[in-house]
Amino acid sequence: MCKLCGIIGFMKYTKETGKIVIHNLQDFNIKHILECGQVFRFKNMGDYYEVVSAGEYARIFTRETEVVIECTDEDYFEHYFDLKTNYGALKTVLSKNKTVADAIDFGYGMRILRQYELETIIGFIISANNNIKRIQNSMHALSEYCGQKIEHPKFGTYYAFPTIEQLSKLTVEDFVRFGTGYRAQQLKKAVEQLQQFDLFALHNMPTQEAIKALTSLTGVGAKVADCILLFAYYKMNVFPIDTWSHKIYNNYFAGKNLLENRAQIRAELLGKFKNLSGYAQQYLFYFEREKGKKCP
DNA sequence: GTGCAGGTCAGCT
DNA sequence: AGCTGACCTGCA
């Protein structure tokens, strides 16, 4: 949006064919963006990260003063990485809360992605009571088994996420083979239901209505629906409650009024953060999950 | 060996 | 409505 306006805090980046260069490291940290738990189809390659979304590929690396995104379609990834949103301003508002301010200091440069809808739904059905490494493995296995194989002159071979037609040919046994365990049955059913489902319509639907539509899918409960709406539909008036955000509420926001019911916790946090809830949740989630990990 | 991981669903009161 | 237990599987 504001490439040349010069106002401090706005994202500064330049686009050219097959490439985006970001000059504002404070608002774009690829590690925090990809490893904060919102996306599963990426790999840390050491010198760079690679991301596949739908059928598009991006290779991202950080230099001293800039981030370079080499990709198959710069318009696609400008949208995917939500480069037109002013995170500087957002972070100023969110930092009024001390806990969120700490989380933002830790996870600076994190951004909410605009992911491919079908891929996000499948990914978060797999995510239930699961760990991130295994979710990633399942998503990669699924893509390599039935997604379109793409041979790119610059980026080499990669696999698109399968279309709904390709997914519909899979059996329960196939899903088991991808390591999805007892979620295989749910995935098979959900794919059947998704064939009669207008994924694009959810973009123009009020959040409550969209939640109702998504939770009609097998394997999609309240928490997974919130994740799908946040990470694929960019709806910020949701607050996914899982084991982490549950702990976060009781540790930092509950005072002496501890809660155990997830719907209640969600209502409290939504009341607090309103239409910025999605951002707040993701900074808090990443902070709480990472700070507990062992230091080298 | 045991416990846990970004929960959901069925089957109970 | 609200609560409880079962549930694949890989990794610490």
Short mmCIF file of C-alpha atoms (C1' of nucleotides) in Angstrom, two decimals:
data_model
loop_
_atom_site.label_atom_id
_atom_site.label_comp_id
_atom_site.label_asym_id
_atom_site.label_seq_id
_atom_site.Cartn_x
_atom_site.Cartn_y
_atom_site.Cartn_z
CA MET A 1 0.00 0.00 0.00
CA CYS A 2 2.28 2.72 1.25
CA LYS A 3 5.60 1.86 -0.33
CA LEU A 4 6.78 5.41 -0.65
CA CYS A 5 4.77 7.37 1.88
CA GLY A 6 7.58 7.23 4.41
CA ILE A 7 5.33 7.11 7.45
CA ILE A 8 7.13 5.21 10.18
CA GLY A 9 5.52 1.89 10.97
CA PHE A 10 4.11 1.21 7.55
CA MET A 11 5.41 -1.83 5.78
CA LYS A 12 8.07 -0.87 3.26
CA TYR A 13 8.59 -3.32 0.45
CA THR A 14 9.21 -3.47 -3.26
CA LYS A 15 7.80 -5.91 -5.79
CA GLU A 16 9.34 -7.08 -8.99
CA THR A 17 8.81 -10.14 -11.16
CA GLY A 18 9.10 -13.26 -9.00
CA LYS A 19 10.45 -11.34 -6.04
CA ILE A 20 9.45 -9.20 -3.08
CA VAL A 21 12.00 -7.34 -0.97
CA ILE A 22 10.96 -6.19 2.48
CA HIS A 23 12.89 -3.36 4.10
CA ASN A 24 11.17 -3.40 7.45
CA LEU A 25 12.53 -6.25 9.55
CA GLN A 26 10.65 -5.18 12.67
CA ASP A 27 7.34 -6.14 11.05
CA PHE A 28 8.41 -9.23 9.13
CA ASN A 29 10.28 -12.08 10.81
CA ILE A 30 9.96 -15.24 8.76
CA LYS A 31 10.84 -17.55 11.66
CA HIS A 32 8.14 -16.07 13.85
CA ILE A 33 5.62 -16.02 11.00
CA LEU A 34 6.08 -19.68 10.08
CA GLU A 35 6.93 -21.25 13.42
CA CYS A 36 4.17 -19.65 15.47
CA GLY A 37 1.85 -22.57 14.76
CA GLN A 38 -0.48 -21.14 12.14
CA VAL A 39 0.84 -23.06 9.11
CA PHE A 40 2.16 -26.56 8.45
CA ARG A 41 3.43 -26.63 4.87
CA PHE A 42 6.87 -25.07 5.28
CA LYS A 43 10.43 -26.22 5.84
CA ASN A 44 13.46 -24.66 7.48
CA MET A 45 16.22 -25.32 4.93
CA GLY A 46 18.98 -23.72 6.96
CA ASP A 47 19.86 -20.85 4.65
CA TYR A 48 16.25 -20.17 3.84
CA TYR A 49 12.64 -21.18 4.53
CA GLU A 50 10.45 -22.66 1.86
CA VAL A 51 6.67 -22.42 1.81
CA VAL A 52 4.13 -24.09 -0.43
CA SER A 53 0.61 -22.69 -0.41
CA ALA A 54 -1.98 -24.19 -2.74
CA GLY A 55 0.15 -24.51 -5.91
CA GLU A 56 2.52 -21.61 -5.24
CA TYR A 57 6.08 -21.76 -3.92
CA ALA A 58 8.18 -19.20 -2.03
CA ARG A 59 11.76 -19.17 -0.78
CA ILE A 60 12.45 -16.66 1.97
CA PHE A 61 15.76 -15.52 3.39
CA THR A 62 16.89 -12.66 5.58
CA ARG A 63 19.85 -10.40 4.83
CA GLU A 64 21.25 -7.74 7.11
CA THR A 65 18.65 -5.09 6.47
CA GLU A 66 16.03 -6.82 4.36
CA VAL A 67 14.03 -9.96 3.75
CA VAL A 68 13.92 -11.42 0.25
CA ILE A 69 10.97 -13.51 -0.94
CA GLU A 70 11.68 -15.34 -4.20
CA CYS A 71 8.48 -16.91 -5.43
CA THR A 72 6.33 -18.19 -8.24
CA ASP A 73 3.86 -15.30 -7.98
CA GLU A 74 4.63 -12.05 -6.17
CA ASP A 75 0.99 -10.93 -6.10
CA TYR A 76 -0.05 -14.19 -4.47
CA PHE A 77 2.52 -13.88 -1.70
CA GLU A 78 1.94 -10.17 -1.17
CA HIS A 79 -1.59 -11.21 -0.22
CA TYR A 80 -0.49 -14.41 1.58
CA PHE A 81 1.89 -12.52 3.88
CA ASP A 82 -0.66 -9.75 4.31
CA LEU A 83 1.88 -7.09 3.38
CA LYS A 84 -0.70 -4.34 3.07
CA THR A 85 -1.59 -4.40 6.75
CA ASN A 86 0.16 -1.95 9.06
CA TYR A 87 1.46 -4.11 11.89
CA GLY A 88 3.32 -1.21 13.46
CA ALA A 89 0.03 0.46 14.30
CA LEU A 90 -1.57 -2.80 15.39
CA LYS A 91 1.24 -3.57 17.78
CA THR A 92 0.98 -0.12 19.34
CA VAL A 93 -2.68 -0.67 20.15
CA LEU A 94 -2.22 -4.25 21.37
CA SER A 95 0.74 -3.32 23.57
CA LYS A 96 -1.54 -1.38 25.91
CA ASN A 97 -1.92 -4.73 27.59
CA LYS A 98 1.31 -5.61 29.39
CA THR A 99 1.06 -9.36 28.82
CA VAL A 100 0.46 -8.90 25.09
CA ALA A 101 3.24 -6.31 24.96
CA ASP A 102 5.68 -8.90 26.32
CA ALA A 103 4.42 -11.46 23.82
CA ILE A 104 4.91 -9.00 20.96
CA ASP A 105 8.44 -8.14 22.10
CA PHE A 106 9.18 -11.84 21.96
CA GLY A 107 7.42 -12.64 18.67
CA TYR A 108 8.06 -9.34 16.84
CA GLY A 109 7.60 -9.61 13.10
CA MET A 110 4.94 -12.30 13.37
CA ARG A 111 2.06 -11.81 10.93
CA ILE A 112 -1.24 -13.59 10.41
CA LEU A 113 -1.23 -15.34 7.02
CA ARG A 114 -4.03 -15.52 4.47
CA GLN A 115 -3.82 -19.22 3.73
CA TYR A 116 -5.51 -21.48 1.20
CA GLU A 117 -8.91 -22.38 2.62
CA LEU A 118 -9.05 -26.10 1.80
CA GLU A 119 -5.51 -26.69 3.01
CA THR A 120 -6.19 -24.89 6.29
CA ILE A 121 -9.30 -26.96 6.95
CA ILE A 122 -7.51 -30.26 6.36
CA GLY A 123 -4.48 -29.13 8.36
CA PHE A 124 -6.45 -28.18 11.42
CA ILE A 125 -8.61 -31.29 11.38
CA ILE A 126 -5.33 -33.21 11.54
CA SER A 127 -4.10 -30.90 14.33
CA ALA A 128 -6.61 -32.12 16.94
CA ASN A 129 -4.82 -33.66 19.95
CA ASN A 130 -1.69 -33.92 17.82
CA ASN A 131 1.79 -32.43 17.67
CA ILE A 132 3.10 -29.99 15.10
CA LYS A 133 5.87 -32.19 13.73
CA ARG A 134 3.45 -35.00 13.03
CA ILE A 135 0.89 -32.64 11.50
CA GLN A 136 3.57 -31.35 9.13
CA ASN A 137 4.59 -34.86 8.15
CA SER A 138 0.99 -35.81 7.39
CA MET A 139 0.44 -32.69 5.28
CA HIS A 140 3.63 -33.30 3.29
CA ALA A 141 2.80 -36.98 2.76
CA LEU A 142 -0.71 -36.12 1.64
CA SER A 143 0.54 -33.51 -0.83
CA GLU A 144 3.23 -35.71 -2.30
CA TYR A 145 0.83 -38.62 -2.70
CA CYS A 146 -1.94 -36.87 -4.61
CA GLY A 147 -1.10 -33.20 -5.15
CA GLN A 148 0.04 -31.98 -8.55
CA LYS A 149 3.77 -32.42 -9.08
CA ILE A 150 5.31 -29.17 -10.23
CA GLU A 151 8.75 -28.99 -11.85
CA HIS A 152 9.91 -25.41 -11.59
CA PRO A 153 13.02 -24.28 -13.52
CA LYS A 154 14.31 -22.26 -10.59
CA PHE A 155 12.82 -23.90 -7.49
CA GLY A 156 12.94 -27.55 -8.54
CA THR A 157 10.25 -30.10 -7.76
CA TYR A 158 7.44 -29.39 -5.32
CA TYR A 159 3.89 -30.61 -4.79
CA ALA A 160 0.76 -28.48 -4.79
CA PHE A 161 -1.80 -29.10 -2.08
CA PRO A 162 -4.40 -31.49 -3.52
CA THR A 163 -7.64 -30.14 -4.94
CA ILE A 164 -10.94 -31.33 -3.49
CA GLU A 165 -11.28 -33.62 -6.53
CA GLN A 166 -7.91 -35.23 -5.80
CA LEU A 167 -8.73 -35.56 -2.10
CA SER A 168 -12.06 -37.19 -2.85
CA LYS A 169 -10.27 -40.19 -4.40
CA LEU A 170 -8.48 -41.00 -1.14
CA THR A 171 -9.64 -43.84 1.13
CA VAL A 172 -9.58 -44.01 4.92
CA GLU A 173 -6.58 -46.33 4.59
CA ASP A 174 -4.76 -43.67 2.55
CA PHE A 175 -5.29 -41.13 5.32
CA VAL A 176 -4.04 -43.63 7.88
CA ARG A 177 -0.92 -44.16 5.80
CA PHE A 178 -0.22 -40.43 6.01
CA GLY A 179 -0.04 -40.84 9.78
CA THR A 180 -3.28 -39.12 10.69
CA GLY A 181 -4.37 -41.93 13.01
CA TYR A 182 -7.97 -41.89 14.18
CA ARG A 183 -8.54 -38.61 12.30
CA ALA A 184 -8.51 -40.59 9.04
CA GLN A 185 -12.24 -41.37 9.34
CA GLN A 186 -13.02 -37.73 10.02
CA LEU A 187 -10.95 -36.59 7.06
CA LYS A 188 -12.68 -38.98 4.68
CA LYS A 189 -16.10 -37.70 5.81
CA ALA A 190 -15.06 -34.05 5.79
CA VAL A 191 -13.78 -34.35 2.22
CA GLU A 192 -17.14 -35.78 1.15
CA GLN A 193 -18.95 -32.91 2.85
CA LEU A 194 -16.57 -30.35 1.36
CA GLN A 195 -17.54 -31.38 -2.16
CA GLN A 196 -20.90 -29.70 -1.53
CA PHE A 197 -19.40 -26.76 0.34
CA ASP A 198 -18.83 -23.23 -0.92
CA LEU A 199 -15.48 -22.39 0.65
CA PHE A 200 -15.38 -18.92 -0.84
CA ALA A 201 -18.78 -17.93 0.56
CA LEU A 202 -17.36 -17.93 4.09
CA HIS A 203 -15.32 -14.82 3.28
CA ASN A 204 -18.49 -12.74 3.12
CA MET A 205 -20.24 -14.38 6.04
CA PRO A 206 -20.55 -13.02 9.57
CA THR A 207 -18.26 -14.90 11.92
CA GLN A 208 -21.01 -16.66 13.88
CA GLU A 209 -22.58 -17.96 10.69
CA ALA A 210 -19.21 -19.10 9.36
CA ILE A 211 -18.52 -20.97 12.61
CA LYS A 212 -21.84 -22.75 12.25
CA ALA A 213 -21.02 -23.76 8.69
CA LEU A 214 -17.53 -25.00 9.55
CA THR A 215 -18.53 -26.96 12.64
CA SER A 216 -21.01 -28.88 10.49
CA LEU A 217 -17.93 -30.60 9.04
CA THR A 218 -16.82 -33.82 10.71
CA GLY A 219 -13.67 -33.24 12.75
CA VAL A 220 -14.22 -29.49 13.03
CA GLY A 221 -15.17 -28.35 16.51
CA ALA A 222 -15.16 -24.91 18.09
CA LYS A 223 -11.40 -24.53 18.35
CA VAL A 224 -10.56 -25.81 14.86
CA ALA A 225 -13.28 -23.58 13.35
CA ASP A 226 -11.69 -20.56 15.02
CA CYS A 227 -8.28 -21.51 13.64
CA ILE A 228 -9.64 -21.89 10.12
CA LEU A 229 -11.40 -18.52 10.30
CA LEU A 230 -8.30 -16.84 11.66
CA PHE A 231 -5.64 -18.35 9.39
CA ALA A 232 -7.54 -18.73 6.10
CA TYR A 233 -10.32 -16.14 6.32
CA TYR A 234 -8.53 -13.42 8.27
CA LYS A 235 -11.36 -13.05 10.74
CA MET A 236 -9.96 -11.34 13.83
CA ASN A 237 -13.03 -11.60 16.06
CA VAL A 238 -12.23 -15.20 17.03
CA PHE A 239 -10.06 -16.57 19.83
CA PRO A 240 -9.13 -20.25 19.47
CA ILE A 241 -9.00 -21.86 22.92
CA ASP A 242 -6.68 -24.82 23.25
CA THR A 243 -4.49 -26.13 26.06
CA TRP A 244 -2.17 -23.11 25.70
CA SER A 245 -4.68 -20.26 25.52
CA HIS A 246 -6.54 -21.94 28.36
CA LYS A 247 -3.40 -21.74 30.51
CA ILE A 248 -2.71 -18.20 29.31
CA TYR A 249 -6.13 -17.05 30.46
CA ASN A 250 -5.82 -18.52 33.92
CA ASN A 251 -2.20 -17.34 34.33
CA TYR A 252 -2.50 -13.74 33.14
CA PHE A 253 -6.11 -12.64 32.79
CA ALA A 254 -8.32 -14.54 35.20
CA GLY A 255 -7.23 -12.94 38.45
CA LYS A 256 -8.68 -15.16 41.16
CA ASN A 257 -11.67 -16.08 39.01
CA LEU A 258 -10.15 -19.13 37.30
CA LEU A 259 -12.17 -20.74 34.52
CA GLU A 260 -12.16 -24.25 33.06
CA ASN A 261 -14.91 -23.98 30.46
CA ARG A 262 -13.44 -23.16 27.06
CA ALA A 263 -16.50 -21.32 25.77
CA GLN A 264 -16.44 -19.07 28.83
CA ILE A 265 -12.74 -18.37 28.49
CA ARG A 266 -13.22 -17.54 24.83
CA ALA A 267 -16.04 -15.12 25.62
CA GLU A 268 -13.92 -13.35 28.25
CA LEU A 269 -10.92 -12.95 25.94
CA LEU A 270 -13.07 -11.84 23.00
CA GLY A 271 -14.64 -9.22 25.25
CA LYS A 272 -11.19 -7.99 26.14
CA PHE A 273 -9.58 -7.89 22.69
CA LYS A 274 -12.67 -7.54 20.47
CA ASN A 275 -11.83 -7.26 16.77
CA LEU A 276 -8.11 -7.61 17.50
CA SER A 277 -8.55 -10.97 19.24
CA GLY A 278 -6.99 -13.03 16.48
CA TYR A 279 -3.73 -11.07 16.56
CA ALA A 280 -3.61 -11.11 20.37
CA GLN A 281 -4.21 -14.82 20.52
CA GLN A 282 -1.39 -15.65 18.13
CA TYR A 283 1.24 -13.51 19.83
CA LEU A 284 0.22 -14.94 23.20
CA PHE A 285 0.13 -18.52 21.96
CA TYR A 286 3.60 -18.34 20.41
CA PHE A 287 5.07 -16.63 23.48
CA GLU A 288 3.64 -19.10 25.96
CA ARG A 289 4.59 -22.14 23.92
CA GLU A 290 8.16 -21.06 23.14
CA LYS A 291 9.18 -19.67 26.51
CA GLY A 292 8.72 -23.10 28.08
CA LYS A 293 11.11 -24.78 25.68
CA LYS A 294 14.58 -25.68 26.79
CA CYS A 295 17.31 -23.15 26.10
CA PRO A 296 20.50 -24.40 24.40
"C1'" DG B 1 7.58 -47.81 30.25
"C1'" DT B 2 4.67 -43.45 30.49
"C1'" DG B 3 2.84 -39.10 29.12
"C1'" DC B 4 1.78 -35.65 25.97
"C1'" DA B 5 0.51 -33.17 21.60
"C1'" DG B 6 -2.94 -26.17 18.93
"C1'" DG B 7 -9.54 -31.49 20.35
"C1'" DT B 8 -13.62 -33.90 18.71
"C1'" DC B 9 -17.25 -36.95 19.28
"C1'" DA B 10 -20.40 -40.18 21.38
"C1'" DG B 11 -22.70 -41.41 25.30
"C1'" DC B 12 -24.00 -40.32 29.58
"C1'" DT B 13 -26.72 -37.49 33.43
"C1'" DA C 1 -27.07 -28.25 28.19
"C1'" DG C 2 -22.88 -29.86 30.51
"C1'" DC C 3 -19.48 -33.42 31.70
"C1'" DT C 4 -16.37 -37.70 30.77
"C1'" DG C 5 -13.63 -41.02 28.50
"C1'" DA C 6 -11.72 -42.97 24.31
"C1'" DC C 7 -8.84 -42.10 20.71
"C1'" DC C 8 -3.87 -43.08 16.47
"C1'" DT C 9 0.90 -42.41 16.87
"C1'" DG C 10 5.62 -40.59 17.22
"C1'" DC C 11 8.79 -38.58 20.23
"C1'" DA C 12 10.91 -37.13 24.78
#
